[in-house]
Amino acid sequence: MITISRCPYRISLLGGGSDLDWFVKENNSGICLGYSLSKYTYTVINKLPSRAKRGILNYSSREEYSNINEIAHPLIRSAIEELNISELLEISSFGFASRGSGLGGSSSFLLALLKGLCKVKNVNLSNFDLAYLASNIEINKLKKPIGRQDHFISSTGNISCFKFINENSTVERINLNNSKELFLKNLTEKLYLIPSFVSRSADKVLYKLKDSSTAKDDLLEIRNIAEKFIFSHENREHVIEETFNNCVRESWEIKKNMSGVMTGILNDQYNQLNKLPLNWIRLLGAGSGGYFLISPKLDNKTIEDELSKLGMKDFFKASMSSIGLEIIHSND
């Protein structure tokens, strides 16, 4: 039995950071607005015959195991434990972005893995339930200093907005009005991602952020800015666009000055990109590396020419995935 699953990466637009578990617990709630990116993590799972002696794991490294406790990769080990799978498996993973890219790579990997394992185990869980399961594995079991936005945005597909509530770790989906949703979907066809070629451990950046004396106030303001756009009743497109752009710029000004977000080389790249006519620019993820997301004022061909002139490499459109977490093949 071979099962192939995939999960998009995610783009966070507003509210990022207010979903962090410690912040939600201290301040009752967090919020996020983002979308699933049309780039994916894939997992291929082969259920080995009963005569097999060892399971095989291929990701950025290679492992063999005869029982779950031998598995070194914490996400793979935890996922197999959580679903109580005793059969030996051959698992391979392929991803567009490496760990530390700022695109929610570890969450995308875990979700794709869980989706495939559920198919192998014949367990029927919705993508929403899998987002809960994945976030609980990372936050509660592995004690990572993260939030839940990566799991819920990636698994859902399209534009999505969630509120994270401290009581019982509740996650509520917020429905945007049609005018906002249409504006954001059109916007995703005009956004670009530019790699900084700086990889980092998001966990280290987030631990440092938690210890910062100003982090709570900064994240409260980022949450307030996100809510100003999300809960606005405005339907006029030009006002929606102006409000959204202002909110992204305001949020970025706060995040840019937070502990551990920007470094010397990132500031140099940021200043280079800022020479272009942009509505806004921001660094995705926890900071200290990853991808810059830009909203150009120019048409796609012109901005691509201008990025090339600046010497920017491997940039691409940050197009939206309309489909979230899914099984794309199973020969059971």
mmCIF file with all atom_site columns, N, CA, C and O in Angstrom, residues 17-43:
data_model
loop_
_atom_site.group_PDB
_atom_site.id
_atom_site.type_symbol
_atom_site.label_atom_id
_atom_site.label_alt_id
_atom_site.label_comp_id
_atom_site.label_asym_id
_atom_site.label_entity_id
_atom_site.label_seq_id
_atom_site.pdbx_PDB_ins_code
_atom_site.Cartn_x
_atom_site.Cartn_y
_atom_site.Cartn_z
_atom_site.occupancy
_atom_site.B_iso_or_equiv
_atom_site.pdbx_formal_charge
_atom_site.auth_seq_id
_atom_site.auth_comp_id
_atom_site.auth_asym_id
_atom_site.auth_atom_id
_atom_site.pdbx_PDB_model_num
ATOM 1   N N  . GLY A 1 17 ? 2.245  36.016 15.353 1.00 0.00 ? 17 GLY A N  1
ATOM 2   C CA . GLY A 1 17 ? 2.895  36.249 16.647 1.00 0.00 ? 17 GLY A CA 1
ATOM 3   C C  . GLY A 1 17 ? 1.872  36.254 17.767 1.00 0.00 ? 17 GLY A C  1
ATOM 4   O O  . GLY A 1 17 ? 2.138  35.761 18.865 1.00 0.00 ? 17 GLY A O  1
ATOM 5   N N  . SER A 1 18 ? 0.677  36.805 17.489 1.00 0.00 ? 18 SER A N  1
ATOM 6   C CA . SER A 1 18 ? -0.353 36.794 18.531 1.00 0.00 ? 18 SER A CA 1
ATOM 7   C C  . SER A 1 18 ? -0.959 35.410 18.710 1.00 0.00 ? 18 SER A C  1
ATOM 8   O O  . SER A 1 18 ? -1.731 35.184 19.647 1.00 0.00 ? 18 SER A O  1
ATOM 9   N N  . ASP A 1 19 ? -0.604 34.471 17.805 1.00 0.00 ? 19 ASP A N  1
ATOM 10  C CA . ASP A 1 19 ? -1.056 33.079 17.951 1.00 0.00 ? 19 ASP A CA 1
ATOM 11  C C  . ASP A 1 19 ? -0.125 32.255 18.828 1.00 0.00 ? 19 ASP A C  1
ATOM 12  O O  . ASP A 1 19 ? -0.439 31.106 19.137 1.00 0.00 ? 19 ASP A O  1
ATOM 13  N N  . LEU A 1 20 ? 1.040  32.810 19.199 1.00 0.00 ? 20 LEU A N  1
ATOM 14  C CA . LEU A 1 20 ? 1.988  32.062 20.018 1.00 0.00 ? 20 LEU A CA 1
ATOM 15  C C  . LEU A 1 20 ? 1.313  31.581 21.292 1.00 0.00 ? 20 LEU A C  1
ATOM 16  O O  . LEU A 1 20 ? 0.560  32.317 21.934 1.00 0.00 ? 20 LEU A O  1
ATOM 17  N N  . ASP A 1 21 ? 1.569  30.351 21.662 1.00 0.00 ? 21 ASP A N  1
ATOM 18  C CA . ASP A 1 21 ? 0.822  29.718 22.749 1.00 0.00 ? 21 ASP A CA 1
ATOM 19  C C  . ASP A 1 21 ? 0.932  30.488 24.058 1.00 0.00 ? 21 ASP A C  1
ATOM 20  O O  . ASP A 1 21 ? -0.059 30.678 24.766 1.00 0.00 ? 21 ASP A O  1
ATOM 21  N N  . TRP A 1 22 ? 2.133  30.953 24.402 1.00 0.00 ? 22 TRP A N  1
ATOM 22  C CA . TRP A 1 22 ? 2.299  31.680 25.657 1.00 0.00 ? 22 TRP A CA 1
ATOM 23  C C  . TRP A 1 22 ? 1.532  32.999 25.635 1.00 0.00 ? 22 TRP A C  1
ATOM 24  O O  . TRP A 1 22 ? 0.967  33.429 26.655 1.00 0.00 ? 22 TRP A O  1
ATOM 25  N N  . PHE A 1 23 ? 1.478  33.651 24.458 1.00 0.00 ? 23 PHE A N  1
ATOM 26  C CA . PHE A 1 23 ? 0.763  34.923 24.355 1.00 0.00 ? 23 PHE A CA 1
ATOM 27  C C  . PHE A 1 23 ? -0.744 34.704 24.511 1.00 0.00 ? 23 PHE A C  1
ATOM 28  O O  . PHE A 1 23 ? -1.421 35.458 25.220 1.00 0.00 ? 23 PHE A O  1
ATOM 29  N N  . VAL A 1 24 ? -1.279 33.672 23.868 1.00 0.00 ? 24 VAL A N  1
ATOM 30  C CA . VAL A 1 24 ? -2.704 33.365 23.968 1.00 0.00 ? 24 VAL A CA 1
ATOM 31  C C  . VAL A 1 24 ? -3.086 33.069 25.421 1.00 0.00 ? 24 VAL A C  1
ATOM 32  O O  . VAL A 1 24 ? -4.118 33.534 25.916 1.00 0.00 ? 24 VAL A O  1
ATOM 33  N N  . LYS A 1 25 ? -2.235 32.318 26.122 1.00 0.00 ? 25 LYS A N  1
ATOM 34  C CA . LYS A 1 25 ? -2.524 31.981 27.519 1.00 0.00 ? 25 LYS A CA 1
ATOM 35  C C  . LYS A 1 25 ? -2.514 33.213 28.415 1.00 0.00 ? 25 LYS A C  1
ATOM 36  O O  . LYS A 1 25 ? -3.317 33.323 29.344 1.00 0.00 ? 25 LYS A O  1
ATOM 37  N N  . GLU A 1 26 ? -1.617 34.149 28.139 1.00 0.00 ? 26 GLU A N  1
ATOM 38  C CA . GLU A 1 26 ? -1.512 35.343 28.983 1.00 0.00 ? 26 GLU A CA 1
ATOM 39  C C  . GLU A 1 26 ? -2.520 36.425 28.623 1.00 0.00 ? 26 GLU A C  1
ATOM 40  O O  . GLU A 1 26 ? -2.865 37.265 29.449 1.00 0.00 ? 26 GLU A O  1
ATOM 41  N N  . ASN A 1 27 ? -3.011 36.401 27.371 1.00 0.00 ? 27 ASN A N  1
ATOM 42  C CA . ASN A 1 27 ? -3.844 37.506 26.884 1.00 0.00 ? 27 ASN A CA 1
ATOM 43  C C  . ASN A 1 27 ? -5.182 37.046 26.314 1.00 0.00 ? 27 ASN A C  1
ATOM 44  O O  . ASN A 1 27 ? -5.837 37.799 25.587 1.00 0.00 ? 27 ASN A O  1
ATOM 45  N N  . ASN A 1 28 ? -5.545 35.818 26.639 1.00 0.00 ? 28 ASN A N  1
ATOM 46  C CA . ASN A 1 28 ? -6.873 35.257 26.333 1.00 0.00 ? 28 ASN A CA 1
ATOM 47  C C  . ASN A 1 28 ? -7.100 34.881 24.876 1.00 0.00 ? 28 ASN A C  1
ATOM 48  O O  . ASN A 1 28 ? -7.852 33.942 24.595 1.00 0.00 ? 28 ASN A O  1
ATOM 49  N N  . SER A 1 29 ? -6.497 35.587 23.938 1.00 0.00 ? 29 SER A N  1
ATOM 50  C CA . SER A 1 29 ? -6.750 35.247 22.538 1.00 0.00 ? 29 SER A CA 1
ATOM 51  C C  . SER A 1 29 ? -5.662 35.791 21.620 1.00 0.00 ? 29 SER A C  1
ATOM 52  O O  . SER A 1 29 ? -4.935 36.722 21.974 1.00 0.00 ? 29 SER A O  1
ATOM 53  N N  . GLY A 1 30 ? -5.579 35.185 20.445 1.00 0.00 ? 30 GLY A N  1
ATOM 54  C CA . GLY A 1 30 ? -4.735 35.670 19.357 1.00 0.00 ? 30 GLY A CA 1
ATOM 55  C C  . GLY A 1 30 ? -5.512 35.538 18.070 1.00 0.00 ? 30 GLY A C  1
ATOM 56  O O  . GLY A 1 30 ? -6.603 34.951 18.044 1.00 0.00 ? 30 GLY A O  1
ATOM 57  N N  . ILE A 1 31 ? -4.961 36.073 16.986 1.00 0.00 ? 31 ILE A N  1
ATOM 58  C CA . ILE A 1 31 ? -5.695 36.052 15.722 1.00 0.00 ? 31 ILE A CA 1
ATOM 59  C C  . ILE A 1 31 ? -4.704 35.983 14.567 1.00 0.00 ? 31 ILE A C  1
ATOM 60  O O  . ILE A 1 31 ? -3.536 36.399 14.711 1.00 0.00 ? 31 ILE A O  1
ATOM 61  N N  . CYS A 1 32 ? -5.136 35.452 13.446 1.00 0.00 ? 32 CYS A N  1
ATOM 62  C CA . CYS A 1 32 ? -4.256 35.420 12.276 1.00 0.00 ? 32 CYS A CA 1
ATOM 63  C C  . CYS A 1 32 ? -5.079 35.483 10.999 1.00 0.00 ? 32 CYS A C  1
ATOM 64  O O  . CYS A 1 32 ? -6.227 35.029 10.948 1.00 0.00 ? 32 CYS A O  1
ATOM 65  N N  . LEU A 1 33 ? -4.492 36.078 9.982  1.00 0.00 ? 33 LEU A N  1
ATOM 66  C CA . LEU A 1 33 ? -5.051 36.118 8.634  1.00 0.00 ? 33 LEU A CA 1
ATOM 67  C C  . LEU A 1 33 ? -3.939 35.709 7.685  1.00 0.00 ? 33 LEU A C  1
ATOM 68  O O  . LEU A 1 33 ? -2.829 36.251 7.752  1.00 0.00 ? 33 LEU A O  1
ATOM 69  N N  . GLY A 1 34 ? -4.205 34.746 6.815  1.00 0.00 ? 34 GLY A N  1
ATOM 70  C CA . GLY A 1 34 ? -3.180 34.298 5.885  1.00 0.00 ? 34 GLY A CA 1
ATOM 71  C C  . GLY A 1 34 ? -3.774 33.413 4.807  1.00 0.00 ? 34 GLY A C  1
ATOM 72  O O  . GLY A 1 34 ? -4.992 33.325 4.646  1.00 0.00 ? 34 GLY A O  1
ATOM 73  N N  . TYR A 1 35 ? -2.893 32.738 4.076  1.00 0.00 ? 35 TYR A N  1
ATOM 74  C CA . TYR A 1 35 ? -3.381 31.844 3.030  1.00 0.00 ? 35 TYR A CA 1
ATOM 75  C C  . TYR A 1 35 ? -2.380 30.730 2.763  1.00 0.00 ? 35 TYR A C  1
ATOM 76  O O  . TYR A 1 35 ? -1.201 30.824 3.108  1.00 0.00 ? 35 TYR A O  1
ATOM 77  N N  . SER A 1 36 ? -2.898 29.672 2.149  1.00 0.00 ? 36 SER A N  1
ATOM 78  C CA . SER A 1 36 ? -2.064 28.524 1.789  1.00 0.00 ? 36 SER A CA 1
ATOM 79  C C  . SER A 1 36 ? -1.330 28.825 0.488  1.00 0.00 ? 36 SER A C  1
ATOM 80  O O  . SER A 1 36 ? -1.944 29.250 -0.494 1.00 0.00 ? 36 SER A O  1
ATOM 81  N N  . LEU A 1 37 ? -0.033 28.591 0.490  1.00 0.00 ? 37 LEU A N  1
ATOM 82  C CA . LEU A 1 37 ? 0.824  28.874 -0.657 1.00 0.00 ? 37 LEU A CA 1
ATOM 83  C C  . LEU A 1 37 ? 0.813  27.692 -1.625 1.00 0.00 ? 37 LEU A C  1
ATOM 84  O O  . LEU A 1 37 ? 0.754  26.539 -1.214 1.00 0.00 ? 37 LEU A O  1
ATOM 85  N N  . SER A 1 38 ? 0.898  27.973 -2.921 1.00 0.00 ? 38 SER A N  1
ATOM 86  C CA . SER A 1 38 ? 0.882  26.901 -3.920 1.00 0.00 ? 38 SER A CA 1
ATOM 87  C C  . SER A 1 38 ? 2.264  26.248 -4.078 1.00 0.00 ? 38 SER A C  1
ATOM 88  O O  . SER A 1 38 ? 2.766  26.045 -5.180 1.00 0.00 ? 38 SER A O  1
ATOM 89  N N  . LYS A 1 39 ? 2.899  25.976 -2.958 1.00 0.00 ? 39 LYS A N  1
ATOM 90  C CA . LYS A 1 39 ? 4.121  25.181 -2.851 1.00 0.00 ? 39 LYS A CA 1
ATOM 91  C C  . LYS A 1 39 ? 3.885  24.195 -1.715 1.00 0.00 ? 39 LYS A C  1
ATOM 92  O O  . LYS A 1 39 ? 3.243  24.553 -0.719 1.00 0.00 ? 39 LYS A O  1
ATOM 93  N N  . TYR A 1 40 ? 4.421  22.969 -1.835 1.00 0.00 ? 40 TYR A N  1
ATOM 94  C CA . TYR A 1 40 ? 3.952  21.896 -0.973 1.00 0.00 ? 40 TYR A CA 1
ATOM 95  C C  . TYR A 1 40 ? 5.073  21.040 -0.388 1.00 0.00 ? 40 TYR A C  1
ATOM 96  O O  . TYR A 1 40 ? 6.147  20.917 -0.968 1.00 0.00 ? 40 TYR A O  1
ATOM 97  N N  . THR A 1 41 ? 4.743  20.421 0.754  1.00 0.00 ? 41 THR A N  1
ATOM 98  C CA . THR A 1 41 ? 5.483  19.280 1.274  1.00 0.00 ? 41 THR A CA 1
ATOM 99  C C  . THR A 1 41 ? 4.735  18.014 0.865  1.00 0.00 ? 41 THR A C  1
ATOM 100 O O  . THR A 1 41 ? 3.511  17.949 0.998  1.00 0.00 ? 41 THR A O  1
ATOM 101 N N  . TYR A 1 42 ? 5.484  17.014 0.373  1.00 0.00 ? 42 TYR A N  1
ATOM 102 C CA . TYR A 1 42 ? 4.903  15.731 -0.009 1.00 0.00 ? 42 TYR A CA 1
ATOM 103 C C  . TYR A 1 42 ? 5.456  14.638 0.893  1.00 0.00 ? 42 TYR A C  1
ATOM 104 O O  . TYR A 1 42 ? 6.641  14.656 1.241  1.00 0.00 ? 42 TYR A O  1
ATOM 105 N N  . THR A 1 43 ? 4.602  13.696 1.272  1.00 0.00 ? 43 THR A N  1
ATOM 106 C CA . THR A 1 43 ? 5.088  12.494 1.940  1.00 0.00 ? 43 THR A CA 1
ATOM 107 C C  . THR A 1 43 ? 4.580  11.272 1.182  1.00 0.00 ? 43 THR A C  1
ATOM 108 O O  . THR A 1 43 ? 3.432  11.241 0.726  1.00 0.00 ? 43 THR A O  1
#
